[in-house]
Amino acid sequence: MKKLLIFLSVVALVFTGCKNESNDAIKVACNLPMTGYIGYYGEWIQHGLEMGRADVEAEANELGIKFEFDYQDNKGETKDAITIFQKQSMANPDVYMSGITTQTMSILDQIHKKGLLQIMWSWTPLELDANQKDFRCWVNYGIEGKHIAEYLLSKNPQKVAYLHLDILGAKVQCDEVVVPALKKQNPNINIYVEEFPVETSNFRDIATKVKNFDADVIMVSGFKEHILNITKDFQAYNIDKKKVLCSMDLLDALEEVSDEVLEDFHVTAPAFNIESLQSDKTKAWIEKFVKENGKQPTYTEAYGYDAMMMLFEAAKISKKEDIALTEALKKVDIEGVTGQLKFDENGELKDNLHVGVFHNGIIEF
């Protein structure tokens, strides 16, 4: 009987030790598209996060900080995002990463009910100040919309053509941010808006309408494949590229298109993509990335890397000051590869988006 009690005590001690070690880890549950029509975004986010985790590993070990990541593929489908959340939430993660937009919105209420600290990968201009545990560490359509409006207004146009994908983020950007700004300056402005479905690949009819409309400026917003097809059909109809402003999604296709095709197109772009605005730290990171991966990094990979840097900095603050990770995130203020890493009062990352123009394969500001 005595031996049995000793054995049970040892088992309990081992079990308790393992449990404490697990509890000490910061558990990060990631509900992202890893396959499907937007699967490349999830892959880029994961790649950036894992690069960051590798870079902080030595210091994290010294400080006794441990991260456990659980990556799950929602395939870009809301039903899969909901199912994944129901499973992941049972493990009570310390940080919940949701993405992309529609998938985030399908589980947002449940995330709030659970009281989870959330880092969202979402384009839609959601009102983050409604929940003090929501943070966004990616450029988004809300921030982009302000820059689009400013650029278009600077041209003082009488006629504007606005083409966008029929997803919520792009609709909100157009209808609630850009168009109201244009009409406020010029109530008589003529705006032609065209929404297109995600499966659209032939834009000749739209190109014909744009050509006949003869706009002063043309805004094009969609996933990379849409923008590439639109710009190709624009070229066939001799539409002046200097009139065209593309959304930041064009940057996702830089490895797939020639400098000649890009020439003269304007684009919304993070400072990360504008050579003249890159810090020494950014340039060094890009050089290291190219050496390790044999290609240029996407801005999403860079934001993924910086998201890990912010999490690690928050973990250090939390440990040092003995405060919750949520409160620690609000105190983070460091230099990252994408710029200053600091959240404003409503959880949005500091704005570092600009409008540039392609010249000889480089975005000039």
PDB file of C-alpha atoms in Angstrom, residues 1-13:
ATOM      1  CA  MET A   1       0.000   0.000   0.000  1.00  0.00           C
ATOM      2  CA  LYS A   2       2.853   2.342   0.888  1.00  0.00           C
ATOM      3  CA  LYS A   3       4.573   1.622  -2.440  1.00  0.00           C
ATOM      4  CA  LEU A   4       1.336   2.350  -4.275  1.00  0.00           C
ATOM      5  CA  LEU A   5       1.004   5.727  -2.544  1.00  0.00           C
ATOM      6  CA  ILE A   6       4.601   6.599  -3.393  1.00  0.00           C
ATOM      7  CA  PHE A   7       3.995   5.616  -7.033  1.00  0.00           C
ATOM      8  CA  LEU A   8       0.832   7.698  -7.230  1.00  0.00           C
ATOM      9  CA  SER A   9       2.634  10.643  -5.664  1.00  0.00           C
ATOM     10  CA  VAL A  10       5.388  10.450  -8.280  1.00  0.00           C
ATOM     11  CA  VAL A  11       2.832  10.209 -11.100  1.00  0.00           C
ATOM     12  CA  ALA A  12       0.971  13.209  -9.699  1.00  0.00           C
ATOM     13  CA  LEU A  13       4.202  15.171  -9.434  1.00  0.00           C
TER      14      LEU A  13
END
